[in-house]
Short mmCIF file of C-alpha atoms in Angstrom, two decimals:
data_model
loop_
_atom_site.label_atom_id
_atom_site.label_comp_id
_atom_site.label_asym_id
_atom_site.label_seq_id
_atom_site.Cartn_x
_atom_site.Cartn_y
_atom_site.Cartn_z
CA MET J 1 1.99 3.50 28.89
CA ALA J 2 0.42 1.21 25.91
CA VAL J 3 2.71 2.60 22.64
CA ASP J 4 3.00 1.01 18.89
CA ALA J 5 6.48 -0.33 19.04
CA VAL J 6 9.60 0.16 21.01
CA ASP J 7 12.71 2.00 19.67
CA SER J 8 14.82 -1.19 17.82
CA ALA J 9 17.59 0.47 19.11
CA SER J 10 16.82 0.24 22.57
CA ARG J 11 16.41 -3.62 24.33
CA THR J 12 16.56 -2.47 27.43
CA HIS J 13 12.72 -2.27 27.91
CA ASP J 14 10.04 -4.70 27.25
CA PRO J 15 8.79 -4.33 23.80
CA VAL J 16 5.08 -2.97 23.71
CA VAL J 17 3.13 -3.37 20.68
CA THR J 18 -0.73 -2.20 20.38
CA THR J 19 -3.37 -4.78 18.29
CA PRO J 20 -6.77 -3.78 17.15
CA TYR J 21 -7.73 -5.30 20.99
CA GLY J 22 -5.51 -3.62 23.10
CA ALA J 23 -1.63 -3.23 24.05
CA VAL J 24 0.74 -6.43 24.31
CA ARG J 25 4.04 -6.41 26.68
CA GLY J 26 6.11 -8.91 25.18
CA ARG J 27 9.92 -9.81 25.98
CA TYR J 28 13.26 -9.37 24.48
CA GLU J 29 15.06 -12.74 24.27
CA ASP J 30 18.92 -12.94 22.32
CA GLY J 31 17.85 -9.81 20.35
CA ILE J 32 14.62 -11.06 18.89
CA ALA J 33 10.67 -9.32 20.77
CA VAL J 34 8.78 -12.11 21.41
CA PHE J 35 5.06 -12.54 22.12
CA ARG J 36 3.59 -15.10 23.66
CA GLY J 37 -0.20 -16.27 24.21
CA ILE J 38 -1.52 -12.93 22.13
CA PRO J 39 -5.29 -13.78 21.99
CA TYR J 40 -6.68 -13.42 17.76
CA ALA J 41 -10.39 -14.89 18.96
CA ALA J 42 -12.61 -15.16 22.30
CA PRO J 43 -12.37 -18.72 24.19
CA PRO J 44 -14.53 -20.63 22.55
CA PHE J 45 -16.56 -22.18 25.73
CA GLY J 46 -19.84 -21.70 26.83
CA ALA J 47 -22.28 -20.26 24.91
CA ARG J 48 -19.95 -20.40 21.96
CA ARG J 49 -18.63 -24.24 22.34
CA PHE J 50 -18.50 -25.39 18.26
CA ARG J 51 -19.44 -22.34 17.06
CA PRO J 52 -17.54 -20.33 14.55
CA PRO J 53 -14.48 -18.40 16.43
CA VAL J 54 -15.78 -14.55 17.06
CA PRO J 55 -12.95 -11.73 18.08
CA PRO J 56 -11.44 -11.19 21.54
CA GLU J 57 -13.11 -8.74 24.13
CA PRO J 58 -10.84 -5.56 23.70
CA TRP J 59 -8.72 -5.11 27.08
CA ASP J 60 -7.52 -1.84 28.87
CA GLY J 61 -4.01 -1.39 30.17
CA VAL J 62 -1.39 -3.41 28.54
CA ARG J 63 -1.76 -7.90 28.26
CA ASP J 64 1.46 -9.67 29.58
CA ALA J 65 2.74 -11.86 26.33
CA GLY J 66 5.63 -13.04 28.09
CA GLU J 67 4.00 -17.33 28.39
CA PHE J 68 2.53 -18.97 26.05
CA GLY J 69 -1.52 -19.10 26.44
CA PRO J 70 -3.87 -22.17 26.68
CA THR J 71 -3.72 -25.09 24.75
CA PRO J 72 -6.55 -26.23 23.17
CA PRO J 73 -8.24 -29.63 25.12
CA LYS J 74 -6.88 -32.59 23.52
CA PRO J 75 -5.76 -35.94 24.84
CA PRO J 76 -2.27 -36.83 24.93
CA TYR J 77 -0.06 -39.15 23.32
CA SER J 78 0.14 -42.92 23.93
CA GLU J 79 3.10 -43.65 25.78
CA ALA J 80 5.18 -45.20 22.57
CA PHE J 81 4.59 -42.07 20.78
CA ALA J 82 4.81 -39.95 24.12
CA ARG J 83 8.37 -40.75 23.91
CA LEU J 84 9.05 -39.28 20.29
CA LEU J 85 6.79 -36.24 20.40
CA ALA J 86 6.50 -33.29 22.40
CA ASP J 87 2.57 -31.65 23.07
CA PRO J 88 2.71 -29.52 25.83
CA VAL J 89 -0.69 -28.52 27.61
CA VAL J 90 -1.07 -25.14 29.48
CA PRO J 91 -4.55 -25.23 31.29
CA GLY J 92 -6.99 -22.62 30.57
CA ASP J 93 -9.87 -21.19 28.25
CA ASP J 94 -8.79 -18.97 26.07
CA CYS J 95 -7.21 -21.76 23.93
CA LEU J 96 -7.32 -19.22 20.36
CA ASN J 97 -4.32 -17.41 20.80
CA LEU J 98 -0.98 -17.12 18.97
CA ASN J 99 2.57 -15.75 19.00
CA VAL J 100 5.11 -13.51 17.52
CA TRP J 101 8.69 -13.44 17.56
CA THR J 102 10.41 -10.25 15.59
CA PRO J 103 13.44 -8.86 15.31
CA GLU J 104 11.90 -5.32 14.66
CA PRO J 105 8.61 -4.89 16.71
CA GLY J 106 7.42 -1.48 14.74
CA PRO J 107 5.21 -0.71 12.03
CA GLY J 108 7.91 0.61 9.29
CA ALA J 109 9.93 -2.79 9.18
CA ARG J 110 7.53 -4.53 6.44
CA LEU J 111 9.36 -7.54 6.63
CA PRO J 112 8.34 -10.88 5.46
CA VAL J 113 6.24 -13.23 7.51
CA MET J 114 5.65 -16.45 7.94
CA VAL J 115 3.11 -18.10 9.86
CA TRP J 116 2.90 -21.62 10.80
CA ILE J 117 -0.23 -24.39 11.37
CA HIS J 118 1.18 -27.16 13.42
CA GLY J 119 0.22 -30.51 12.83
CA GLY J 120 -1.05 -33.81 15.28
CA ALA J 121 -3.96 -35.32 12.87
CA LEU J 122 -6.04 -32.69 13.62
CA THR J 123 -6.34 -33.81 17.12
CA ARG J 124 -3.20 -33.43 19.26
CA GLY J 125 -0.33 -30.08 18.90
CA SER J 126 -0.18 -26.50 19.72
CA SER J 127 2.04 -23.68 19.53
CA ALA J 128 4.14 -24.08 22.35
CA VAL J 129 5.65 -27.20 21.09
CA PRO J 130 9.48 -25.99 21.84
CA VAL J 131 10.41 -27.27 18.14
CA TYR J 132 8.55 -24.62 17.10
CA ASP J 133 10.60 -21.74 17.97
CA GLY J 134 10.02 -19.49 15.93
CA GLN J 135 13.60 -17.24 17.00
CA ALA J 136 15.73 -18.80 13.89
CA PHE J 137 13.03 -17.29 11.43
CA ALA J 138 13.49 -13.76 12.94
CA ARG J 139 17.43 -13.93 13.65
CA ASP J 140 17.38 -14.00 9.62
CA GLY J 141 14.72 -11.49 9.03
CA VAL J 142 11.40 -12.74 8.91
CA VAL J 143 8.24 -12.65 11.32
CA LEU J 144 7.08 -15.77 13.21
CA VAL J 145 3.67 -16.47 13.60
CA SER J 146 2.55 -19.42 14.95
CA ILE J 147 -0.65 -20.50 16.10
CA ASN J 148 -3.31 -22.58 18.27
CA TYR J 149 -6.64 -23.36 16.81
CA ARG J 150 -9.41 -26.13 18.21
CA LEU J 151 -8.83 -29.63 17.70
CA GLY J 152 -10.56 -32.91 17.73
CA VAL J 153 -14.34 -33.50 18.19
CA GLU J 154 -14.35 -29.25 19.40
CA GLY J 155 -12.76 -28.27 16.09
CA TYR J 156 -13.73 -31.09 13.60
CA GLY J 157 -16.89 -33.18 15.11
CA LEU J 158 -20.02 -32.84 12.76
CA PHE J 159 -23.17 -31.98 14.01
CA PRO J 160 -26.47 -31.03 12.97
CA ASP J 161 -27.26 -28.23 15.25
CA ALA J 162 -23.27 -26.60 14.63
CA PRO J 163 -21.30 -25.53 11.76
CA PRO J 164 -18.72 -27.96 10.82
CA ASN J 165 -14.94 -27.11 10.36
CA ALA J 166 -14.65 -25.09 13.32
CA GLY J 167 -11.01 -25.60 13.42
CA LEU J 168 -9.91 -24.45 10.25
CA ARG J 169 -12.54 -21.64 11.05
CA ASP J 170 -10.03 -20.54 14.03
CA GLN J 171 -6.94 -20.80 11.20
CA LEU J 172 -8.88 -18.97 8.79
CA ALA J 173 -9.73 -15.92 11.83
CA ALA J 174 -5.64 -16.43 12.78
CA LEU J 175 -4.76 -14.72 9.45
CA GLU J 176 -7.38 -12.13 9.29
CA TRP J 177 -5.44 -11.09 12.62
CA VAL J 178 -2.30 -11.66 10.66
CA ARG J 179 -3.74 -9.27 7.94
CA GLU J 180 -4.94 -6.58 10.34
CA SER J 181 -2.29 -6.39 12.83
CA ILE J 182 1.01 -7.74 11.97
CA ALA J 183 2.14 -4.66 10.74
CA ARG J 184 2.45 -3.43 13.82
CA PHE J 185 4.90 -5.98 15.05
CA GLY J 186 6.90 -5.17 11.56
CA GLY J 187 5.55 -7.75 9.34
CA ASP J 188 4.31 -7.19 5.47
CA PRO J 189 0.78 -8.11 5.79
CA ASP J 190 1.35 -8.36 1.76
CA ARG J 191 4.32 -10.81 2.09
CA VAL J 192 2.46 -13.49 4.37
CA THR J 193 3.96 -17.25 3.74
CA VAL J 194 1.60 -19.95 5.52
CA PHE J 195 4.05 -23.19 6.44
CA GLY J 196 2.50 -26.59 8.21
CA GLU J 197 3.18 -30.07 8.22
CA SER J 198 1.05 -32.92 8.20
CA ALA J 199 -2.55 -31.92 9.72
CA GLY J 200 -0.85 -28.67 9.30
CA ALA J 201 -0.27 -29.17 5.19
CA ILE J 202 -3.49 -30.51 4.95
CA SER J 203 -5.46 -27.89 6.14
CA ILE J 204 -3.26 -25.17 4.12
CA GLY J 205 -4.86 -26.93 0.94
CA ALA J 206 -8.19 -26.46 2.17
CA LEU J 207 -7.21 -22.31 2.67
CA LEU J 208 -5.25 -22.66 -0.64
CA ALA J 209 -8.53 -23.62 -2.11
CA SER J 210 -11.06 -21.82 0.24
CA PRO J 211 -12.59 -18.50 -1.40
CA ARG J 212 -12.63 -16.90 1.86
CA ALA J 213 -9.33 -17.43 2.58
CA GLN J 214 -8.12 -15.61 -0.88
CA GLY J 215 -5.03 -12.61 -0.02
CA LEU J 216 -4.53 -13.68 3.29
CA PHE J 217 -1.23 -15.06 1.94
CA ARG J 218 1.00 -15.10 -1.01
CA ARG J 219 2.65 -17.97 -0.40
CA ALA J 220 2.57 -21.76 0.89
CA VAL J 221 4.61 -24.38 2.10
CA LEU J 222 3.08 -27.90 2.34
CA GLN J 223 4.98 -30.65 4.19
CA SER J 224 3.73 -33.99 4.74
CA GLY J 225 0.26 -33.62 3.78
CA PRO J 226 -1.95 -33.03 0.70
CA PRO J 227 -5.10 -31.33 0.14
CA GLU J 228 -7.89 -33.31 0.88
CA ALA J 229 -11.43 -33.93 2.28
CA SER J 230 -12.79 -36.89 4.87
CA GLU J 231 -16.49 -38.42 3.89
CA ARG J 232 -18.64 -36.64 6.11
CA ASP J 233 -20.16 -40.06 7.15
CA LYS J 234 -16.87 -41.08 8.32
CA VAL J 235 -16.56 -37.75 10.69
CA ARG J 236 -20.34 -38.44 11.31
CA ARG J 237 -19.55 -42.16 12.76
CA MET J 238 -16.84 -40.82 15.03
CA VAL J 239 -19.65 -38.90 16.48
CA ARG J 240 -22.23 -41.21 16.65
CA ARG J 241 -19.63 -43.74 18.04
CA MET J 242 -18.51 -40.85 21.03
CA ALA J 243 -22.41 -40.30 21.91
CA THR J 244 -23.38 -43.95 22.13
CA ARG J 245 -20.18 -44.53 24.86
CA LEU J 246 -21.30 -40.94 26.24
CA LYS J 247 -25.14 -42.13 25.97
CA VAL J 248 -26.26 -38.71 25.10
CA PRO J 249 -27.64 -37.26 21.77
CA ALA J 250 -24.87 -36.31 18.85
CA THR J 251 -25.51 -32.63 18.93
CA ALA J 252 -23.59 -30.31 19.88
CA ARG J 253 -25.89 -29.44 22.69
CA ALA J 254 -25.22 -32.31 24.16
CA PHE J 255 -21.91 -32.69 23.62
CA ALA J 256 -21.32 -29.35 25.19
CA ALA J 257 -23.10 -30.55 28.57
CA VAL J 258 -20.48 -33.06 29.22
CA ASP J 259 -17.21 -32.96 31.40
CA ARG J 260 -14.06 -32.08 28.86
CA ALA J 261 -11.89 -34.60 30.51
CA LEU J 262 -14.57 -37.44 29.73
CA LEU J 263 -14.96 -36.13 26.46
CA LEU J 264 -11.36 -36.69 25.72
CA ARG J 265 -11.03 -39.56 26.79
CA THR J 266 -14.26 -41.05 24.97
CA GLN J 267 -12.47 -39.40 21.85
CA ALA J 268 -9.16 -41.02 22.68
CA ASP J 269 -10.83 -44.26 23.08
CA VAL J 270 -13.37 -44.47 19.85
CA ALA J 271 -9.47 -43.01 18.20
CA ARG J 272 -7.56 -45.71 19.53
CA LEU J 273 -7.30 -48.73 16.61
CA GLY J 274 -6.98 -45.50 13.62
CA SER J 275 -3.85 -45.04 11.60
CA PRO J 276 -3.00 -42.95 8.84
CA VAL J 277 -1.76 -46.13 6.89
CA LEU J 278 -3.78 -49.10 8.36
CA GLY J 279 -6.66 -46.66 8.42
CA GLY J 280 -9.67 -46.27 10.65
CA PRO J 281 -11.98 -43.47 12.46
CA ALA J 282 -10.81 -40.40 12.66
CA PHE J 283 -11.79 -36.78 12.55
CA GLY J 284 -10.90 -34.40 9.29
CA ILE J 285 -11.99 -31.50 7.38
CA VAL J 286 -15.22 -31.79 5.56
CA VAL J 287 -16.63 -29.91 2.13
CA ASP J 288 -19.18 -27.67 3.68
CA GLY J 289 -20.17 -25.21 1.07
CA ASP J 290 -19.06 -22.37 2.97
CA LEU J 291 -15.36 -21.97 3.94
CA VAL J 292 -14.58 -25.77 1.85
CA PRO J 293 -17.25 -25.24 -1.03
CA ARG J 294 -15.68 -28.59 -2.87
CA HIS J 295 -13.45 -31.07 -2.19
CA PRO J 296 -9.47 -29.10 -2.24
CA MET J 297 -7.42 -31.25 -4.82
CA GLU J 298 -11.12 -30.77 -7.05
CA ALA J 299 -10.71 -27.29 -6.83
CA LEU J 300 -6.93 -26.76 -6.93
CA LEU J 301 -6.90 -28.98 -10.21
CA ALA J 302 -10.28 -27.40 -11.62
CA ALA J 303 -9.75 -26.98 -15.55
CA GLY J 304 -6.33 -27.97 -15.56
CA ALA J 305 -5.16 -24.19 -14.52
CA GLY J 306 -4.74 -24.76 -11.02
CA GLY J 307 -6.72 -23.11 -8.12
CA ALA J 308 -4.92 -20.33 -6.16
CA PRO J 309 -3.11 -19.38 -9.35
CA ASP J 310 -1.08 -16.59 -7.69
CA VAL J 311 0.11 -18.39 -4.40
CA GLU J 312 3.47 -20.07 -4.80
CA LEU J 313 4.15 -23.38 -3.15
CA LEU J 314 7.16 -25.09 -1.41
CA LEU J 315 6.05 -29.28 -1.39
CA GLY J 316 7.77 -32.19 0.08
CA TRP J 317 7.44 -35.50 1.89
CA THR J 318 10.20 -37.45 4.20
CA SER J 319 11.98 -40.89 2.63
CA GLU J 320 9.66 -43.24 4.99
CA GLU J 321 7.02 -40.76 6.68
CA TYR J 322 5.06 -44.84 7.72
CA ARG J 323 7.81 -45.49 10.07
CA LEU J 324 6.77 -42.78 12.95
CA TRP J 325 3.57 -44.56 12.11
CA LEU J 326 4.49 -48.19 12.24
CA ALA J 327 8.40 -47.69 14.37
CA PRO J 328 6.63 -47.20 18.06
CA GLY J 329 4.72 -49.97 19.42
CA GLY J 330 6.51 -52.33 17.14
CA LEU J 331 4.51 -52.69 14.45
CA LEU J 332 6.90 -52.85 11.44
CA GLU J 333 7.47 -56.64 12.96
CA ARG J 334 3.74 -57.53 13.24
CA VAL J 335 3.21 -55.89 9.37
CA ASP J 336 6.62 -58.45 8.43
CA ARG J 337 5.26 -61.04 10.03
CA LEU J 338 2.00 -60.77 8.65
CA GLY J 339 3.44 -60.92 4.99
CA PRO J 340 0.70 -61.55 2.62
CA VAL J 341 -2.14 -60.93 4.66
CA ALA J 342 -0.96 -57.47 5.43
CA LEU J 343 0.01 -56.63 1.74
CA ALA J 344 -3.97 -58.05 0.95
CA GLY J 345 -4.77 -54.92 3.28
CA ALA J 346 -2.90 -52.32 1.98
CA MET J 347 -4.25 -53.25 -1.47
CA ALA J 348 -7.87 -52.91 0.53
CA ARG J 349 -6.75 -49.44 1.97
CA CYS J 350 -5.48 -48.24 -1.05
CA ARG J 351 -8.12 -49.53 -3.59
CA CYS J 352 -5.77 -51.28 -5.99
CA GLY J 353 -5.03 -54.11 -7.60
CA HIS J 354 -2.27 -56.39 -7.29
CA GLU J 355 -0.77 -55.08 -10.13
CA VAL J 356 0.59 -52.17 -7.74
CA PRO J 357 2.18 -54.46 -5.05
CA ARG J 358 3.70 -56.23 -7.51
CA GLY J 359 5.42 -53.42 -9.37
CA TYR J 360 6.78 -52.08 -5.80
CA ARG J 361 7.94 -55.47 -5.23
CA ALA J 362 9.96 -55.28 -8.60
CA ILE J 363 11.00 -51.85 -7.85
CA HIS J 364 12.66 -52.74 -4.21
CA PRO J 365 13.20 -56.18 -4.64
CA GLY J 366 15.24 -56.49 -1.02
CA ALA J 367 12.24 -54.67 0.95
CA GLY J 368 10.76 -56.51 3.61
CA THR J 369 6.58 -56.70 3.51
CA ALA J 370 6.51 -53.47 6.18
CA ASP J 371 8.26 -51.33 3.99
CA LEU J 372 6.30 -52.28 1.00
CA VAL J 373 3.28 -51.42 2.54
CA GLY J 374 4.31 -48.20 4.24
CA GLN J 375 5.61 -46.61 0.58
CA MET J 376 2.76 -47.75 -1.16
CA VAL J 377 0.27 -46.15 1.49
CA THR J 378 2.48 -43.11 1.62
CA ASP J 379 2.65 -42.54 -2.05
CA HIS J 380 -1.40 -43.08 -2.32
CA LEU J 381 -1.98 -40.82 0.20
CA LEU J 382 0.58 -38.41 0.22
CA ARG J 383 2.93 -38.36 -2.67
CA VAL J 384 0.69 -38.58 -5.65
CA PRO J 385 -1.87 -35.67 -5.02
CA LEU J 386 1.32 -33.87 -3.97
CA HIS J 387 2.84 -34.53 -7.41
CA ARG J 388 -0.57 -34.17 -8.93
CA LEU J 389 -0.98 -30.67 -7.49
CA ALA J 390 3.04 -29.18 -8.84
CA ASP J 391 1.72 -30.82 -12.18
CA ALA J 392 -1.22 -28.11 -12.18
CA ARG J 393 0.75 -25.38 -11.43
CA PRO J 394 0.91 -22.35 -13.47
CA PRO J 395 3.71 -21.42 -15.25
CA ARG J 396 3.94 -17.81 -13.68
CA THR J 397 3.50 -19.45 -10.16
CA PRO J 398 6.22 -22.40 -9.75
CA ALA J 399 6.14 -24.98 -7.62
CA TYR J 400 9.20 -26.35 -5.54
CA VAL J 401 9.54 -30.20 -4.47
CA TYR J 402 11.91 -31.58 -2.10
CA GLU J 403 12.59 -34.66 -0.05
CA PHE J 404 13.82 -34.93 3.96
CA ALA J 405 15.98 -37.96 3.84
CA TRP J 406 18.68 -37.95 6.60
CA PRO J 407 17.65 -40.92 8.83
CA SER J 408 17.60 -40.93 12.48
CA HIS J 409 20.04 -41.56 15.13
CA VAL J 410 16.80 -43.55 16.93
CA PRO J 411 16.55 -46.67 15.89
CA GLY J 412 13.49 -48.30 13.33
CA LEU J 413 12.67 -44.36 12.58
CA GLY J 414 14.34 -43.86 9.53
CA ALA J 415 13.47 -40.60 7.70
CA CYS J 416 10.04 -40.28 9.27
CA HIS J 417 6.81 -38.44 9.30
CA ALA J 418 8.01 -34.74 10.90
CA LEU J 419 11.57 -35.44 11.71
CA GLU J 420 12.09 -32.29 9.62
CA LEU J 421 10.84 -30.18 11.09
CA GLY J 422 13.88 -29.10 13.72
CA PHE J 423 15.47 -28.85 10.70
CA VAL J 424 12.90 -27.08 8.87
CA PHE J 425 12.92 -24.29 12.20
CA ASP J 426 17.05 -24.38 12.98
CA THR J 427 15.77 -26.40 16.28
CA VAL J 428 18.35 -29.29 15.93
CA GLU J 429 19.56 -28.74 19.72
CA VAL J 430 16.38 -28.62 21.71
CA PRO J 431 15.96 -32.23 23.66
CA GLN J 432 12.45 -32.11 22.19
CA ALA J 433 13.70 -32.51 18.53
CA ALA J 434 16.16 -34.76 19.93
CA GLN J 435 13.17 -37.11 20.93
CA LEU J 436 12.68 -37.94 17.78
CA ALA J 437 15.98 -37.41 15.67
CA GLY J 438 18.27 -38.76 18.49
CA PRO J 439 21.27 -36.85 19.62
CA GLY J 440 24.02 -35.70 16.74
CA ALA J 441 21.65 -34.39 14.44
CA PRO J 442 23.65 -32.52 11.80
CA GLN J 443 23.25 -28.50 11.99
CA GLU J 444 24.62 -28.38 8.78
CA LEU J 445 21.62 -29.49 7.44
CA ALA J 446 19.55 -27.61 9.17
CA ASP J 447 21.52 -24.56 7.71
CA ALA J 448 20.53 -25.34 4.23
CA MET J 449 17.17 -26.95 5.45
CA HIS J 450 16.00 -23.60 7.52
CA SER J 451 17.58 -21.05 5.26
CA ALA J 452 15.78 -22.76 2.04
CA TRP J 453 12.74 -22.02 3.75
CA VAL J 454 13.41 -18.18 4.47
CA ARG J 455 14.43 -17.92 0.96
CA PHE J 456 11.57 -18.88 -0.07
CA ALA J 457 9.71 -16.32 2.36
CA VAL J 458 11.60 -13.63 1.26
CA GLU J 459 11.74 -14.33 -2.54
CA GLY J 460 9.38 -17.09 -3.72
CA ASP J 461 12.26 -19.29 -4.69
CA PRO J 462 14.11 -22.32 -1.89
CA GLY J 463 17.11 -22.04 -4.53
CA TRP J 464 16.62 -24.78 -7.23
CA GLN J 465 14.41 -25.73 -10.09
CA ALA J 466 11.05 -25.38 -10.22
CA TRP J 467 8.96 -28.30 -10.87
CA ASP J 468 8.66 -28.91 -14.55
CA ALA J 469 8.36 -32.19 -17.18
CA SER J 470 11.33 -33.32 -15.13
CA HIS J 471 10.11 -34.00 -11.82
CA PRO J 472 12.99 -32.39 -10.01
CA VAL J 473 13.45 -32.75 -6.23
CA ARG J 474 15.49 -31.22 -3.85
CA ILE J 475 17.07 -34.32 -1.49
CA PHE J 476 17.88 -33.15 2.19
CA GLY J 477 20.18 -36.10 3.66
CA ALA J 478 23.64 -37.01 4.02
CA GLY J 479 25.99 -34.92 2.54
CA ALA J 480 25.11 -31.50 0.65
CA PRO J 481 21.69 -31.19 -0.55
CA HIS J 482 21.17 -31.86 -4.41
CA THR J 483 18.38 -32.07 -7.12
CA VAL J 484 17.75 -35.22 -8.41
CA LEU J 485 15.23 -35.83 -11.35
CA GLY J 486 12.11 -37.98 -10.62
CA PRO J 487 13.43 -39.99 -8.56
CA ARG J 488 9.64 -41.26 -7.19
CA ASP J 489 8.50 -41.76 -10.68
CA ARG J 490 8.41 -45.30 -11.04
CA GLU J 491 6.42 -45.67 -8.33
CA LEU J 492 4.03 -43.40 -8.74
CA ALA J 493 3.89 -44.30 -12.34
CA LEU J 494 2.21 -47.36 -10.89
CA TRP J 495 -1.34 -45.69 -9.78
CA ASP J 496 -3.61 -44.69 -12.95
CA ALA J 497 -3.19 -40.98 -13.68
CA GLU J 498 -7.24 -41.20 -14.86
CA SER J 499 -8.44 -42.54 -11.74
CA GLY J 500 -8.58 -39.00 -10.27
CA TRP J 501 -6.55 -38.83 -7.08
CA PRO J 502 -6.15 -41.78 -4.29
CA GLY J 503 -7.67 -40.74 -0.58
CA ALA J 504 -10.05 -37.94 -1.79
CA PRO J 505 -13.64 -38.75 -2.38
CA LEU J 506 -15.58 -35.86 -4.09
CA SER J 507 -18.57 -34.78 -2.62
CA SER J 508 -21.16 -32.13 -1.89
CA PRO J 509 -21.90 -30.96 1.90
CA GLU J 510 -24.50 -33.49 1.71
CA SER J 511 -22.26 -36.31 0.80
CA THR J 512 -23.56 -36.20 -2.65
CA PRO J 513 -20.81 -37.31 -5.37
CA SER J 514 -19.48 -34.78 -7.44
CA PRO J 515 -18.20 -35.51 -11.40
CA ARG J 516 -14.57 -36.37 -10.93
CA PRO J 517 -12.47 -34.41 -12.77
CA ARG J 518 -10.37 -35.60 -16.05
CA ARG J 519 -6.90 -34.46 -15.93
CA PRO J 520 -4.03 -34.92 -19.04
CA ARG J 521 -2.56 -38.06 -18.38
CA ARG J 522 1.14 -36.48 -17.29
CA VAL J 523 4.55 -37.92 -18.92
CA MET J 524 6.71 -40.13 -16.71
CA ALA J 525 10.12 -40.66 -16.77
CA VAL J 526 10.24 -44.39 -16.34
CA ARG J 527 7.60 -46.38 -17.26
CA PRO J 528 5.79 -49.80 -15.61
CA SER J 529 5.99 -52.56 -18.44
CA SER J 530 2.60 -52.97 -18.01
CA ARG J 531 -0.30 -50.19 -16.90
CA PRO J 532 -2.19 -51.59 -13.82
CA PRO J 533 -5.82 -51.55 -13.92
CA ARG J 534 -7.49 -48.57 -12.75
CA PRO J 535 -8.05 -48.49 -9.02
CA PRO J 536 -11.45 -47.54 -7.87
CA ARG J 537 -11.93 -44.57 -5.87
CA ALA J 538 -10.91 -44.54 -2.70
CA GLY J 539 -12.72 -44.05 0.52
CA GLY J 540 -11.79 -41.03 2.39
CA GLY J 541 -8.76 -38.95 3.38
CA ARG J 542 -6.89 -38.82 6.58
CA SER J 543 -5.03 -36.36 8.46
CA LEU J 544 -1.43 -37.52 9.67
CA PRO J 545 0.01 -36.72 13.45
#
């Protein structure tokens, strides 16, 4: 029999909760009620292929929610990355589903809610990755929701006969489901924090700037991903290259008729040469005049007041993001061997003059070429935009900034991209987290980082000084977490503050350049001895894996 909730004092029976579309039965796991694979939208196939999400069909009786639901179609990681990043595949069409961990599955609890949006370059990943287990958040009094969304060409292909940004529209539909349904699982729909890493953080940047997402969340965490949009022509080229290989028109109708496995293989082949550091073809969020009416960073910096002015922000990165992209497959060594050629490539990637790499060399005289190139591109694509987003926040809704600096025990990875995830979720002991962190990750660091995220969701303050002109950054590394003022200011001062922001073309839905906003020059704690020339506008953002 379907009921709204099970008595919290009784954990002897499976928890059952009634959603707007039907009742679901979860499981109690270590005292936490867990519901997996709940559909928030109908399967996006058949007549719904490449279309915006629609509500699921209601069901009778009680639907079992004991296992993860199907994952969206995606190509596998290469062998080098698969050794480091878990990405399980669950077959089936009903892939627009979500999971809920709650300590109190009943409408009276009104607990804070966190909604996780996974990364994976908008082409890989899912909510079923074991590192993203929500048990620790629920243990600490937070209702944790994790979602799936369409990926790759299914979610971010650009066609003349289908609306763009289908994957982002899926995320919006999931947040609308949370607004409508989460109270029945013990959550408070007025205390929702969205958090995501890499492409998940980039997605949150777009949602922050979207009028259609306003009011769906109160706080946001952007981990290693800035607000950005890709050039429409760049995404079109991805679709056209696939169409050429498939020998079909570059339309949604034609792609929908292609075997799914062949479509994924073709997508992987076309994207094989791309890299966040080196550039190349990629799918991405585009300005569409609807869900994304203007470039997200432009919207969030508009008029100097900051978009989404009532949303509190937690922003940050890892110390050596680039090592995840360069270490697997021996690219670090290859870039070091290329020397000046690699630096020239980085200058082209960043659209900057010689003064920028010279400045990095002066700040880091002992660094190899690969480290200089990696830090330059990371700053250009990631840290500068997040600094400027923090600068733009109004005083009543401050931002908090962190850096994850603990180096992996896997040789060569350092404090790389995505390494912080096991610490945020307090899952460093699961085998899949050890793939990236190596054995013996410090539990005390996981305790500190996880508790900061919980505190931010509960109170809006993770426990350190809010961003101001002194640029306080919380360092999570060896030893106790501590705050450093302006740890990246010398590098970031090398980028001309008047040049807009890196990696972010401002474009209308038809790729017509928009006027570039001007913003006041921020005061840097340390300035270089000579000011570099203004770099030209960069040619498009890139989702990070």
